[in-house]
Structures are given as structure tokens and as C-alpha cells.
CSV table of C-alpha atoms in Angstrom, one decimal:
chain,number,residue,atom,x,y,z
W,1,MET,CA,-27.4,-15.8,52.2
W,2,SER,CA,-30.8,-16.2,50.5
W,3,ARG,CA,-33.6,-13.7,51.1
W,4,LYS,CA,-35.6,-16.3,52.9
W,5,ASN,CA,-32.9,-17.1,55.3
W,6,LEU,CA,-32.1,-13.4,55.8
W,7,THR,CA,-35.8,-12.8,56.6
W,8,PHE,CA,-35.8,-15.6,59.2
W,9,PHE,CA,-32.6,-14.3,60.7
W,10,MET,CA,-33.9,-10.8,61.1
W,11,SER,CA,-37.2,-12.0,62.6
W,12,LEU,CA,-35.3,-14.0,65.1
W,13,LEU,CA,-33.3,-11.0,66.1
W,14,LEU,CA,-36.5,-9.0,66.5
W,15,VAL,CA,-38.0,-11.5,68.9
W,16,PHE,CA,-34.8,-11.7,70.8
W,17,ALA,CA,-34.7,-7.9,71.1
W,18,PHE,CA,-38.3,-7.8,72.5
W,19,VAL,CA,-37.5,-10.4,75.1
W,20,LEU,CA,-34.3,-8.7,76.1
W,21,GLY,CA,-36.0,-5.4,76.3
W,22,ALA,CA,-38.5,-6.7,78.9
W,23,CYS,CA,-35.6,-7.5,81.2
W,24,GLN,CA,-33.1,-4.7,80.8
W,25,PRO,CA,-32.7,-1.2,79.3
W,26,ALA,CA,-32.3,-1.0,75.5
W,27,ALA,CA,-28.7,-1.3,74.3
W,28,THR,CA,-27.0,-0.1,71.2
W,29,PRO,CA,-26.9,-2.9,68.7
W,30,THR,CA,-23.4,-4.3,68.0
W,31,GLU,CA,-22.1,-4.6,64.4
W,32,GLU,CA,-22.5,-8.0,62.9
W,33,PRO,CA,-19.3,-10.0,62.0
W,34,ALA,CA,-18.4,-9.6,58.4
W,35,ALA,CA,-19.6,-12.4,56.1
W,36,THR,CA,-16.9,-14.8,55.0
W,37,GLU,CA,-18.6,-15.8,51.7
W,38,ALA,CA,-19.7,-13.8,48.7
W,39,MET,CA,-23.4,-13.0,48.7
W,40,GLU,CA,-25.7,-12.4,45.9
W,41,GLU,CA,-27.9,-9.9,47.9
W,42,PRO,CA,-26.8,-6.3,48.1
W,43,THR,CA,-24.3,-5.8,50.8
W,44,GLU,CA,-26.1,-2.8,52.2
W,45,VAL,CA,-28.6,-5.1,53.9
W,46,MET,CA,-25.8,-6.5,56.1
W,47,GLU,CA,-23.9,-3.3,56.5
W,48,GLU,CA,-26.9,-1.4,58.0
W,49,PRO,CA,-28.8,-3.9,60.1
W,50,THR,CA,-30.4,-1.2,62.2
W,51,GLU,CA,-32.3,0.1,59.2
W,52,VAL,CA,-33.8,-3.3,58.7
W,53,MET,CA,-34.7,-3.5,62.4
W,54,GLU,CA,-36.4,-0.1,62.3
W,55,GLU,CA,-38.9,-1.3,59.7
W,56,PRO,CA,-39.6,-5.0,60.5
W,57,THR,CA,-42.9,-5.0,58.8
W,58,GLU,CA,-41.3,-4.5,55.5
W,59,VAL,CA,-39.0,-7.4,56.0
W,60,MET,CA,-41.9,-9.6,57.2
W,61,GLU,CA,-44.1,-8.9,54.2
W,62,GLU,CA,-42.6,-11.6,52.1
W,63,PRO,CA,-41.7,-14.4,54.5
W,64,THR,CA,-42.3,-17.1,51.9
W,65,ALA,CA,-40.4,-15.5,49.0
W,66,GLU,CA,-38.1,-18.1,47.3
W,67,PRO,CA,-34.9,-17.1,45.4
W,68,THR,CA,-35.3,-17.5,41.6
W,69,GLU,CA,-33.6,-20.4,39.9
W,70,GLU,CA,-30.9,-18.4,38.0
W,71,PRO,CA,-27.4,-19.4,37.0
W,72,ALA,CA,-24.7,-18.3,39.3
W,73,LEU,CA,-23.4,-16.1,36.5
W,74,ALA,CA,-26.5,-13.9,36.2
W,75,VAL,CA,-24.8,-11.4,33.9
W,76,ASP,CA,-25.3,-10.6,30.2
W,77,PRO,CA,-22.3,-11.1,27.9
W,78,THR,CA,-24.2,-9.8,24.9
W,79,GLY,CA,-22.2,-7.5,22.6
W,80,GLN,CA,-18.9,-7.9,24.4
W,81,THR,CA,-15.5,-7.7,22.6
W,82,VAL,CA,-13.0,-10.2,23.7
W,83,VAL,CA,-9.3,-9.3,23.1
W,84,PHE,CA,-7.4,-12.5,22.7
W,85,TRP,CA,-3.6,-12.4,22.8
W,86,HIS,CA,-1.9,-15.4,21.4
W,87,VAL,CA,1.4,-16.7,19.9
W,88,TRP,CA,0.2,-18.4,16.7
W,89,GLY,CA,0.7,-15.6,14.1
W,90,ALA,CA,2.6,-17.6,11.5
W,91,GLY,CA,2.1,-20.6,9.3
W,92,SER,CA,-0.8,-23.0,9.2
W,93,ALA,CA,-1.6,-22.3,12.9
W,94,ALA,CA,-2.3,-18.6,12.1
W,95,GLU,CA,-4.5,-19.7,9.2
W,96,GLY,CA,-6.5,-22.1,11.5
W,97,LEU,CA,-6.9,-19.6,14.3
W,98,THR,CA,-8.1,-16.9,11.9
W,99,LYS,CA,-10.8,-19.3,10.6
W,100,ILE,CA,-11.9,-20.5,14.1
W,101,VAL,CA,-12.2,-16.9,15.4
W,102,ALA,CA,-14.2,-15.8,12.3
W,103,ASP,CA,-16.6,-18.8,12.6
W,104,PHE,CA,-17.2,-18.0,16.3
W,105,ASN,CA,-17.8,-14.3,15.6
W,106,ALA,CA,-20.3,-15.1,12.9
W,107,SER,CA,-22.2,-17.8,14.8
W,108,ASN,CA,-22.2,-17.2,18.6
W,109,GLU,CA,-25.7,-16.2,19.9
W,110,TRP,CA,-24.5,-13.4,22.2
W,111,GLY,CA,-22.9,-11.3,19.4
W,112,ILE,CA,-19.5,-11.6,21.1
W,113,THR,CA,-16.6,-10.4,19.0
W,114,VAL,CA,-13.2,-12.0,19.5
W,115,GLU,CA,-10.2,-9.9,18.4
W,116,ALA,CA,-7.1,-12.1,18.0
W,117,VAL,CA,-3.9,-10.2,18.5
W,118,ASP,CA,-0.5,-12.0,17.8
W,119,GLN,CA,2.2,-11.2,20.4
W,120,GLY,CA,5.1,-13.1,18.8
W,121,ASN,CA,6.6,-16.1,20.6
W,122,GLN,CA,5.8,-17.3,24.1
W,123,GLY,CA,8.6,-15.2,25.6
W,124,ASP,CA,7.2,-12.1,23.8
W,125,LEU,CA,3.7,-12.8,25.1
W,126,GLN,CA,4.9,-13.2,28.7
W,127,THR,CA,6.8,-9.9,28.5
W,128,ALA,CA,3.7,-8.2,27.0
W,129,VAL,CA,1.4,-9.5,29.7
W,130,ASN,CA,3.8,-8.5,32.5
W,131,ALA,CA,4.0,-5.0,31.1
W,132,ALA,CA,0.2,-4.8,30.7
W,133,ILE,CA,-0.3,-5.8,34.3
W,134,ALA,CA,1.8,-2.7,35.2
W,135,THR,CA,-0.2,-0.4,32.9
W,136,GLY,CA,-3.6,-2.0,33.3
W,137,GLU,CA,-4.0,-2.3,29.5
W,138,LEU,CA,-4.7,-6.0,29.5
W,139,PRO,CA,-6.4,-8.4,27.1
W,140,ASN,CA,-9.4,-10.5,28.1
W,141,VAL,CA,-7.9,-13.9,27.3
W,142,THR,CA,-4.3,-15.1,27.1
W,143,PRO,CA,-2.5,-18.4,26.8
W,144,GLY,CA,0.5,-19.2,28.9
W,145,PHE,CA,2.5,-22.0,30.4
W,146,PRO,CA,1.2,-23.1,33.8
W,147,ASN,CA,3.8,-21.3,35.9
W,148,ALA,CA,3.1,-18.1,33.9
W,149,ILE,CA,-0.6,-18.3,34.4
W,150,THR,CA,-0.2,-18.8,38.1
W,151,THR,CA,2.2,-15.9,38.3
W,152,TRP,CA,-0.3,-13.6,36.7
W,153,TYR,CA,-3.0,-14.9,39.0
W,154,ALA,CA,-0.8,-14.2,42.0
W,155,ALA,CA,-0.4,-10.6,40.7
W,156,GLY,CA,-4.2,-10.2,40.6
W,157,ALA,CA,-4.6,-10.2,36.9
W,158,MET,CA,-6.4,-13.6,36.2
W,159,ALA,CA,-9.9,-14.6,37.1
W,160,GLU,CA,-10.8,-17.8,39.0
W,161,LEU,CA,-12.6,-20.2,36.7
W,162,ASN,CA,-14.3,-22.5,39.2
W,163,ASP,CA,-17.6,-20.5,39.0
W,164,PHE,CA,-17.6,-20.7,35.2
W,165,ILE,CA,-16.8,-24.4,35.2
W,166,ASN,CA,-19.6,-25.2,37.6
W,167,ASP,CA,-22.3,-22.9,36.2
W,168,PRO,CA,-25.4,-24.8,35.1
W,169,MET,CA,-25.8,-22.7,31.9
W,170,PHE,CA,-22.3,-21.8,30.8
W,171,GLY,CA,-20.2,-24.4,32.5
W,172,LEU,CA,-18.9,-27.9,31.8
W,173,THR,CA,-20.8,-31.1,32.5
W,174,THR,CA,-19.3,-33.8,34.7
W,175,ASP,CA,-18.5,-35.9,31.7
W,176,GLU,CA,-16.9,-33.0,29.9
W,177,LEU,CA,-14.7,-32.2,32.8
W,178,ALA,CA,-13.8,-35.9,33.4
W,179,ALA,CA,-12.7,-36.2,29.7
W,180,ILE,CA,-9.8,-33.8,30.3
W,181,TYR,CA,-6.6,-35.6,31.0
W,182,PRO,CA,-5.9,-35.1,34.7
W,183,ALA,CA,-2.3,-34.0,34.2
W,184,ASN,CA,-3.5,-31.2,31.9
W,185,LEU,CA,-6.3,-30.1,34.1
W,186,ASP,CA,-4.2,-30.2,37.2
W,187,SER,CA,-1.6,-28.0,35.6
W,188,GLY,CA,-4.1,-25.1,35.7
W,189,SER,CA,-5.1,-25.8,39.3
W,190,LEU,CA,-3.7,-24.4,42.5
W,191,ALA,CA,-3.0,-26.4,45.6
W,192,ASP,CA,-6.3,-25.2,47.2
W,193,GLY,CA,-8.3,-26.3,44.1
W,194,THR,CA,-8.7,-22.9,42.5
W,195,GLN,CA,-8.7,-23.4,38.7
W,196,VAL,CA,-6.9,-20.5,37.0
W,197,GLY,CA,-6.4,-22.0,33.5
W,198,MET,CA,-7.8,-24.6,31.1
W,199,PRO,CA,-5.7,-26.6,28.7
W,200,ILE,CA,-5.8,-25.6,25.1
W,201,HIS,CA,-3.9,-28.6,23.8
W,202,GLN,CA,-0.9,-30.5,24.8
W,203,SER,CA,2.5,-31.6,23.7
W,204,ALA,CA,4.8,-34.0,25.6
W,205,ASN,CA,8.4,-34.9,26.1
W,206,VAL,CA,8.7,-38.4,24.6
W,207,LEU,CA,11.3,-40.7,23.2
W,208,PHE,CA,11.7,-41.1,19.5
W,209,TYR,CA,12.5,-44.7,18.7
W,210,ASN,CA,13.9,-46.2,15.5
W,211,ASN,CA,11.9,-49.5,15.1
W,212,THR,CA,13.8,-50.7,12.0
W,213,TRP,CA,17.2,-50.3,13.5
W,214,ALA,CA,16.2,-51.9,16.8
W,215,GLN,CA,14.9,-55.0,15.0
W,216,GLU,CA,18.2,-55.2,13.1
W,217,LEU,CA,20.0,-55.1,16.5
W,218,GLY,CA,17.8,-58.1,17.7
W,219,PHE,CA,15.2,-56.3,19.7
W,220,THR,CA,11.6,-57.2,18.9
W,221,ALA,CA,9.9,-54.5,21.1
W,222,ALA,CA,10.5,-51.1,22.6
W,223,PRO,CA,12.0,-51.2,26.1
W,224,ALA,CA,9.5,-51.7,28.9
W,225,THR,CA,11.9,-51.0,31.8
W,226,ALA,CA,14.9,-48.7,32.4
W,227,GLU,CA,17.2,-51.8,32.3
W,228,GLU,CA,15.9,-52.7,28.9
W,229,PHE,CA,16.4,-49.1,27.7
W,230,LYS,CA,20.0,-49.2,28.7
W,231,ALA,CA,20.5,-52.6,27.0
W,232,GLN,CA,19.2,-51.3,23.7
W,233,ALA,CA,20.9,-47.9,23.9
W,234,CYS,CA,24.3,-49.5,24.6
W,235,ALA,CA,23.8,-52.1,21.9
W,236,ALA,CA,23.3,-49.3,19.3
W,237,ALA,CA,26.3,-47.5,20.6
W,238,ALA,CA,28.4,-50.6,20.4
W,239,ALA,CA,27.2,-51.2,16.8
W,240,ASN,CA,28.3,-47.7,15.7
W,241,ASN,CA,31.7,-48.1,17.5
W,242,ALA,CA,32.3,-51.5,15.8
W,243,ASP,CA,31.3,-50.5,12.2
W,244,ASP,CA,33.7,-49.3,9.5
W,245,ASN,CA,32.6,-45.6,9.8
W,246,PRO,CA,34.9,-43.8,12.3
W,247,ASP,CA,32.7,-40.6,12.0
W,248,ASN,CA,29.9,-42.2,14.0
W,249,ASP,CA,32.1,-43.5,16.9
W,250,GLY,CA,30.7,-42.3,20.2
W,251,THR,CA,27.1,-42.2,18.9
W,252,GLY,CA,24.3,-44.7,18.5
W,253,GLY,CA,22.5,-44.8,21.9
W,254,LEU,CA,20.5,-41.9,23.3
W,255,VAL,CA,20.9,-38.4,22.0
W,256,THR,CA,19.5,-35.2,23.6
W,257,ARG,CA,19.8,-31.5,23.2
W,258,GLY,CA,21.8,-30.8,26.4
W,259,VAL,CA,20.5,-31.9,29.8
W,260,GLY,CA,17.2,-30.2,30.3
W,261,ALA,CA,14.9,-30.1,33.3
W,262,SER,CA,12.0,-31.4,31.2
W,263,ASP,CA,14.1,-34.5,30.4
W,264,VAL,CA,15.0,-35.1,34.0
W,265,ALA,CA,11.3,-34.7,35.0
W,266,ALA,CA,10.2,-37.3,32.4
W,267,TRP,CA,12.6,-39.8,33.8
W,268,LEU,CA,11.6,-39.0,37.4
W,269,PHE,CA,8.0,-39.6,36.6
W,270,ALA,CA,8.9,-43.0,35.1
W,271,PHE,CA,11.0,-43.7,38.2
W,272,GLU,CA,7.8,-43.1,40.3
W,273,GLY,CA,9.0,-39.8,41.7
W,274,SER,CA,7.5,-36.4,42.0
W,275,LEU,CA,8.8,-32.8,41.9
W,276,LEU,CA,6.4,-31.7,44.7
W,277,ASN,CA,5.2,-33.0,48.0
W,278,GLU,CA,1.7,-34.3,48.3
W,279,ALA,CA,0.3,-30.9,49.2
W,280,GLY,CA,1.8,-29.5,46.1
W,281,ASP,CA,3.5,-26.6,47.8
W,282,THR,CA,7.1,-27.7,48.4
W,283,TYR,CA,9.7,-29.0,46.0
W,284,THR,CA,11.1,-32.4,46.6
W,285,MET,CA,14.5,-32.7,44.9
W,286,ASN,CA,16.5,-34.8,47.3
W,287,THR,CA,14.5,-38.0,47.2
W,288,GLU,CA,15.3,-41.7,46.6
W,289,GLN,CA,13.7,-41.5,43.2
W,290,MET,CA,15.6,-38.4,42.1
W,291,LYS,CA,18.8,-40.1,43.2
W,292,ALA,CA,17.9,-43.2,41.2
W,293,VAL,CA,17.4,-41.1,38.1
W,294,ALA,CA,20.8,-39.3,38.7
W,295,LEU,CA,22.6,-42.6,39.1
W,296,PHE,CA,20.8,-44.1,36.0
W,297,LEU,CA,21.7,-41.2,33.7
W,298,LYS,CA,25.3,-40.9,35.0
W,299,ASP,CA,25.7,-44.6,34.3
W,300,LEU,CA,24.2,-44.3,30.8
W,301,LYS,CA,26.7,-41.4,30.1
W,302,ASP,CA,29.7,-43.1,31.6
W,303,SER,CA,28.9,-46.3,29.6
W,304,GLY,CA,29.1,-44.3,26.4
W,305,CYS,CA,25.4,-44.9,25.6
W,306,TRP,CA,24.2,-41.3,25.8
W,307,TYR,CA,25.6,-38.1,24.2
W,308,THR,CA,24.3,-34.6,23.8
W,309,THR,CA,24.2,-32.0,21.1
W,310,GLU,CA,23.9,-28.2,21.2
W,311,GLY,CA,21.1,-28.1,18.6
W,312,PHE,CA,18.0,-30.2,18.1
W,313,PRO,CA,19.2,-33.7,17.3
W,314,ASN,CA,16.9,-34.4,14.4
W,315,PRO,CA,19.7,-35.1,11.9
W,316,GLU,CA,21.5,-37.5,14.3
W,317,PHE,CA,18.4,-39.5,15.0
W,318,ALA,CA,17.5,-39.6,11.2
W,319,THR,CA,21.0,-40.9,10.3
W,320,ARG,CA,21.3,-43.8,12.8
W,321,GLN,CA,23.6,-41.9,15.1
W,322,ALA,CA,21.0,-42.5,17.8
W,323,LEU,CA,18.5,-45.3,18.5
W,324,PHE,CA,16.6,-43.0,20.9
W,325,ALA,CA,16.1,-39.2,20.9
W,326,ILE,CA,14.3,-37.1,23.5
W,327,SER,CA,12.0,-34.6,21.8
W,328,SER,CA,8.6,-33.1,21.9
W,329,THR,CA,5.5,-34.3,20.1
W,330,ALA,CA,5.5,-30.8,18.6
W,331,GLY,CA,8.8,-31.8,16.9
W,332,ILE,CA,7.3,-34.6,14.9
W,333,PRO,CA,7.1,-32.6,11.6
W,334,PHE,CA,10.7,-31.5,11.9
W,335,GLN,CA,11.9,-35.0,12.6
W,336,ALA,CA,10.0,-36.4,9.6
W,337,SER,CA,11.6,-33.7,7.5
W,338,ALA,CA,15.1,-34.8,8.7
W,339,PHE,CA,14.3,-38.4,7.6
W,340,THR,CA,13.3,-37.1,4.2
W,341,ASP,CA,16.5,-35.1,4.0
W,342,ALA,CA,18.6,-38.1,4.9
W,343,ALA,CA,16.7,-40.3,2.4
W,344,ASN,CA,16.1,-42.7,5.3
W,345,ALA,CA,13.2,-45.1,5.0
W,346,ASP,CA,13.5,-46.5,8.5
W,347,SER,CA,10.3,-46.9,10.5
W,348,TRP,CA,10.3,-44.8,13.6
W,349,GLY,CA,7.8,-43.8,16.3
W,350,LEU,CA,7.2,-42.4,19.7
W,351,ILE,CA,7.5,-44.4,23.0
W,352,PRO,CA,7.2,-43.4,26.7
W,353,PHE,CA,10.0,-43.2,29.2
W,354,PRO,CA,10.4,-46.6,31.0
W,355,GLY,CA,11.1,-46.8,34.7
W,356,PRO,CA,12.9,-49.5,36.7
W,357,ASN,CA,9.7,-51.2,37.7
W,358,GLY,CA,7.9,-50.9,34.4
W,359,LYS,CA,6.1,-47.7,34.9
W,360,LEU,CA,5.7,-45.7,31.7
W,361,ALA,CA,5.6,-41.9,31.6
W,362,VAL,CA,5.8,-38.9,29.4
W,363,ASN,CA,6.2,-35.3,30.5
W,364,ALA,CA,3.0,-33.6,29.4
W,365,PHE,CA,3.1,-29.9,28.6
W,366,GLY,CA,-0.5,-28.7,28.9
W,367,GLN,CA,-0.4,-25.1,27.6
W,368,LEU,CA,-3.2,-23.2,29.3
W,369,ILE,CA,-5.6,-20.4,28.4
W,370,GLY,CA,-7.0,-18.1,31.1
W,371,VAL,CA,-9.4,-15.3,31.6
W,372,VAL,CA,-8.0,-11.9,32.5
W,373,ASP,CA,-10.2,-10.3,35.2
W,374,GLN,CA,-12.0,-7.4,33.6
W,375,GLY,CA,-15.4,-7.5,35.3
W,376,PRO,CA,-18.4,-9.8,35.3
W,377,GLU,CA,-19.7,-9.2,31.7
W,378,ALA,CA,-16.3,-9.2,30.1
W,379,ASN,CA,-15.2,-12.3,32.1
W,380,LEU,CA,-18.2,-14.3,31.1
W,381,ALA,CA,-17.8,-13.4,27.4
W,382,ALA,CA,-14.1,-14.4,27.7
W,383,TRP,CA,-15.1,-17.7,29.2
W,384,ILE,CA,-17.6,-18.4,26.5
W,385,TRP,CA,-14.8,-17.9,23.9
W,386,LEU,CA,-12.4,-20.0,26.0
W,387,LYS,CA,-14.9,-22.8,26.3
W,388,HIS,CA,-15.6,-22.8,22.6
W,389,PHE,CA,-11.9,-22.8,21.6
W,390,THR,CA,-11.2,-25.7,23.9
W,391,SER,CA,-14.3,-27.8,23.1
W,392,PRO,CA,-13.5,-31.2,21.6
W,393,GLU,CA,-14.7,-30.5,18.0
W,394,ILE,CA,-13.0,-27.1,17.8
W,395,GLN,CA,-9.8,-28.5,19.5
W,396,ALA,CA,-9.7,-31.1,16.7
W,397,GLU,CA,-10.0,-28.5,14.1
W,398,TRP,CA,-7.2,-26.5,15.7
W,399,ILE,CA,-5.0,-29.6,15.9
W,400,THR,CA,-5.3,-30.1,12.1
W,401,TYR,CA,-3.7,-26.8,11.7
W,402,SER,CA,-1.2,-26.8,14.6
W,403,ALA,CA,-0.2,-30.5,15.0
W,404,TYR,CA,-0.6,-30.4,18.8
W,405,HIS,CA,-2.1,-33.3,20.7
W,406,PRO,CA,-5.5,-33.1,22.4
W,407,SER,CA,-5.9,-32.4,26.1
W,408,GLN,CA,-9.1,-34.5,26.4
W,409,THR,CA,-10.2,-38.0,25.4
W,410,THR,CA,-13.3,-36.8,23.5
W,411,THR,CA,-11.3,-34.9,20.8
W,412,GLU,CA,-9.8,-37.9,19.1
W,413,GLN,CA,-13.2,-38.9,17.6
W,414,PHE,CA,-13.0,-35.9,15.3
W,415,LEU,CA,-9.5,-36.6,14.1
W,416,GLY,CA,-10.0,-39.7,12.0
W,417,ASP,CA,-8.9,-38.3,8.7
W,418,TYR,CA,-6.0,-36.4,10.2
W,419,ILE,CA,-4.7,-39.5,12.1
W,420,ALA,CA,-5.0,-41.6,8.9
W,421,ALA,CA,-2.9,-39.1,7.0
W,422,ASN,CA,-0.3,-38.7,9.8
W,423,PRO,CA,0.6,-42.2,11.2
W,424,ILE,CA,3.5,-40.9,13.3
W,425,TYR,CA,1.2,-38.4,14.9
W,426,ALA,CA,-1.1,-41.3,15.7
W,427,THR,CA,1.6,-43.1,17.7
W,428,GLY,CA,1.8,-40.0,20.0
W,429,LEU,CA,-1.9,-40.1,20.9
W,430,SER,CA,-1.6,-43.4,22.6
W,431,LEU,CA,1.0,-41.9,25.0
W,432,SER,CA,-1.4,-39.3,26.4
W,433,GLN,CA,-2.5,-41.7,29.1
W,434,TYR,CA,1.0,-41.7,30.5
W,435,GLY,CA,1.2,-37.9,30.9
W,436,GLU,CA,2.4,-36.2,34.1
W,437,ALA,CA,2.9,-32.5,34.4
W,438,GLU,CA,5.7,-30.3,35.7
W,439,PRO,CA,4.8,-27.9,38.6
W,440,ASN,CA,2.8,-24.8,37.9
W,441,LEU,CA,4.2,-22.7,40.8
W,442,PRO,CA,5.5,-19.3,39.8
W,443,SER,CA,9.0,-20.3,41.0
W,444,TRP,CA,9.2,-23.2,38.6
W,445,GLY,CA,10.9,-21.3,35.8
W,446,SER,CA,13.9,-20.4,38.0
W,447,ILE,CA,14.1,-23.9,39.4
W,448,ARG,CA,14.2,-25.5,35.9
W,449,GLY,CA,17.5,-23.8,35.4
W,450,ALA,CA,18.8,-25.1,38.8
W,451,ILE,CA,17.9,-28.7,37.8
W,452,SER,CA,19.7,-28.4,34.5
W,453,ASP,CA,22.8,-27.0,36.2
W,454,THR,CA,22.7,-29.7,38.9
W,455,PHE,CA,22.4,-32.6,36.4
W,456,ASN,CA,25.2,-31.3,34.3
W,457,ALA,CA,27.3,-31.4,37.4
W,458,ILE,CA,26.0,-34.9,38.3
W,459,LEU,CA,27.3,-36.2,35.0
W,460,ALA,CA,30.8,-35.0,36.0
W,461,ALA,CA,30.5,-36.1,39.6
W,462,ALA,CA,33.4,-38.2,40.9
W,463,ASP,CA,31.3,-40.6,43.1
W,464,GLU,CA,28.0,-41.2,44.7
W,465,ALA,CA,28.8,-39.0,47.7
W,466,ALA,CA,29.3,-36.0,45.3
W,467,ILE,CA,25.9,-36.8,43.8
W,468,ASP,CA,24.3,-36.8,47.3
W,469,ALA,CA,25.8,-33.4,48.0
W,470,LEU,CA,24.6,-32.0,44.6
W,471,LEU,CA,21.0,-33.1,45.2
W,472,ALA,CA,21.0,-31.7,48.8
W,473,GLU,CA,22.2,-28.4,47.4
W,474,LEU,CA,19.4,-28.6,44.7
W,475,GLU,CA,16.8,-29.1,47.5
W,476,THR,CA,18.1,-26.0,49.4
W,477,THR,CA,18.2,-23.9,46.2
W,478,SER,CA,14.7,-24.9,45.3
W,479,ALA,CA,13.4,-24.0,48.8
W,480,ASP,CA,15.1,-20.6,48.6
W,481,LEU,CA,13.7,-19.9,45.1
W,482,LEU,CA,10.2,-20.9,46.3
W,483,ALA,CA,10.5,-18.6,49.3
W,484,GLU,CA,11.6,-15.7,47.1
W,485,SER,CA,8.6,-16.1,44.9
W,486,GLN,CA,6.1,-16.0,47.7
């Protein structure tokens, strides 16, 4: 409540008291209901209304006073130290992060100092943050996958970012916010609109596709539907079964590393399905679209057009043991190395997952970065660093070291030289528009395992009735895991 409105309110109470006093004995004032919104004025004014009523002339002295036009974040971040835990302590990514941090420390106008502390891999980081929540020895900023960030927020460790985003001085403009790919931004948002993380960059589950071999098989374009995908995969499998090399029999179509939840999710998005209800608070595993995916994948496997490997299938894809491979855009350098090792000059690239009605989709992994709640000044300093690190120009610099994909449309303008030098990387950029994200609920990590187990069982199912039963069981399991996490 502003001071002007408070003054008016108190004056009205005073008039009411005088009128009431003329009609009946004075009564003890009752306590006001607690305010439901955070207020900028000291809470003592509302907690002790009788003191304000005892000295009405002091309240009435400034009836026309207007609140000053200040940013909502009226705190001073000057001189703050921001401890930034991360997972990029090796290779060119470590080199790039060191440079970006040093440049920020030397140039930011508030004298904020970022201390970057490597925590190992993502699993190590999550373990470290979980332990720090218990001890209270937390950093100021940490990255994390969406379900990890939301878990830490539920534990009371992470700050809400909405006030930072909307602040007129330190926040994002409407255009800046609109430039972030919706799937990436939504992965850091709760069902009620609370933003708990911002995307640093993204990778995506995509299909690697051998253009040269496809053309030799008689296909002039990548598959645009699930039916076309099966036709091409099965043609490649038939070619390997029919050649003079017995070692490649049973290969040639689609190859994947096991049956992962991320792969299932990508197909589900292309089949126009969702993992959550419209409210975003309940898993939807036993749907018409999920069953269609299950039947499609089982048919692909039963037809001999899909096989799995225990390790990353880079060598198989590089040696024409697969026309398609499911991989991450972050795996592009490793796949390129596999082609070099195989002395294979085939042209290959990245394509989206095609659905039965022509919808195209990729499973976007928008790794997030969040502010650990350490108090107003520390939080603002942390946000300033977060905003800098995720800004388009700095994100582009980061990508040249890390090979991730941008999480916003405005980054690509700064990547001209990098794109020219990395044509395979460039093919992935065009797929960002098809990105959809997995759920960010804390229970998602456990449910991923249940999806993988279910689809392994589906591939061995005897008939459609067995598939129906497995999906019904998955729905129940997901509901139970969700309830346990709440």
C-alpha cells in the first residue's frame, strides 16, 4: 500500500471513529486483517494501528505526498561477491567461462565479483547443492536441469525471478523476453507462473540423418511424416540385409542407445501428445497419443528397422549401420569425430522427429540457471550476473567455447563466423523452432526411469492388450511418484 493510500485509509478510519463515538461508548479497536501482499512500507505501521490513530495530525501533515519513482528492487548490489557453482571445469568450456567471468568482473559498474567454482559433472553438482541446503553453505548462483531447480525451489533454497525480470532498471524488456524460445523459458516456470530459472543455452534430442546414403536408397528428402520415416528406415535395413556383408545384418535403420525417456518424449511431441495435463500438474501417460507412439515404435522394432546399442551409437551411424540415430545436439563433435575415424565422407545432418500428421518436433533440453536466495543485495547481484551470462552476445561467446545451441532467437546474429566454420552445427539451429520441453516437476527424474522400463516392456509385449495394461500401469506409477514428491 502506498503512503498516500495509507493516509487516506487512516483518515477515513478517524472520521468513522468520531461518528461512531457520538452514538455509542468507545470500543477497543479490533486488529486489522493481515495484508496478503508484500508491502514496501515498514510493517510496523500496520501492526500498530492504534499508535497511528493516537497521533492523527502527524499522519495528516503530508496528505499529498507521492511515492518516489524507484525500481521495485531498491537495493544496492555494489561490492557483492557472487559465488557461482558450475559444471564446466574442463576443456574449451572451462576456458570460455574463465574469460567471461574475468571480463564481467573487470567491467561491471557495481564492482560485483563473480567467483566461479567447478563442482564436477551435473550429478556432482546436484549432490553438492542438496548437501549445501542441509548445511546452509550455499552458492549465490547455480545451474541445473529444470526438475533439479524446481526441487531446490520447493526446498526453499531458490529465489523467485519474476521481480527481477519485470524490474524497470535491472529486468528484461518485452522484446528480450519474447526472444527466448518458449519451451526453454517455460522449463523454468512453475504452473502458477513463478519463474525459478532462466535458460543458459540449450541442446536437443534430434535425429542424425545420412543424406548421402538416403539419396543412394532413392530418397530425395528427409522424412516429413512417421510413415515416411519407417519407409526410409526399413529400406536401409533391407539394404544391409541384402548386401554381401553378413556383419551388418540386422542393422541399417534407426539406432539408439537403449530406450530412453527422452527419446519417447521426442516422439510423443511429434505425435501431438504431452506428458502433462493442461494445468501442468498431472502426468498423462495413458493417452491416445502415447499409445500411438508405443505401437509405432514396437512395429518399427518388430519389422527389423530399429535396434539398440549399450553405448553411444556414433560408430554405427558413421559406418552405415544406421540411416538414422537419435542423439543430442551436444553430441555433434563426437559424431563428426566418428565419421573422421571411419574415413567416411558421407554428408549427414540433423532433422526433427516426424509425426503421423506431419508435425515436426525435437526434445529441447533448456539447462537453467537460478539465483539462490541469500538476501536482497546478494540476490540482485546474482541476478545481474545471471542476466549478463545469458544475454545474447555473451551467450554467443559462450557457445563458441561450449558448442551448445542458443536459447533465444537474438543470439544467432552474433554467431556468423562460428556457423560458417561449423556447418553441421548450423543445421541444428534451424530445429530450435520445433523444440518442446520435458516436465520440470521434482518427480520427473523418477518418472523418466519408469517410462524407460515401460517402453522396454512394450517392445516385448505380446499384443495390443498388453500394451494397454503397461500404459495404464505407467499412469498409476506416475501418479504415485508425483504424490510422493509433494
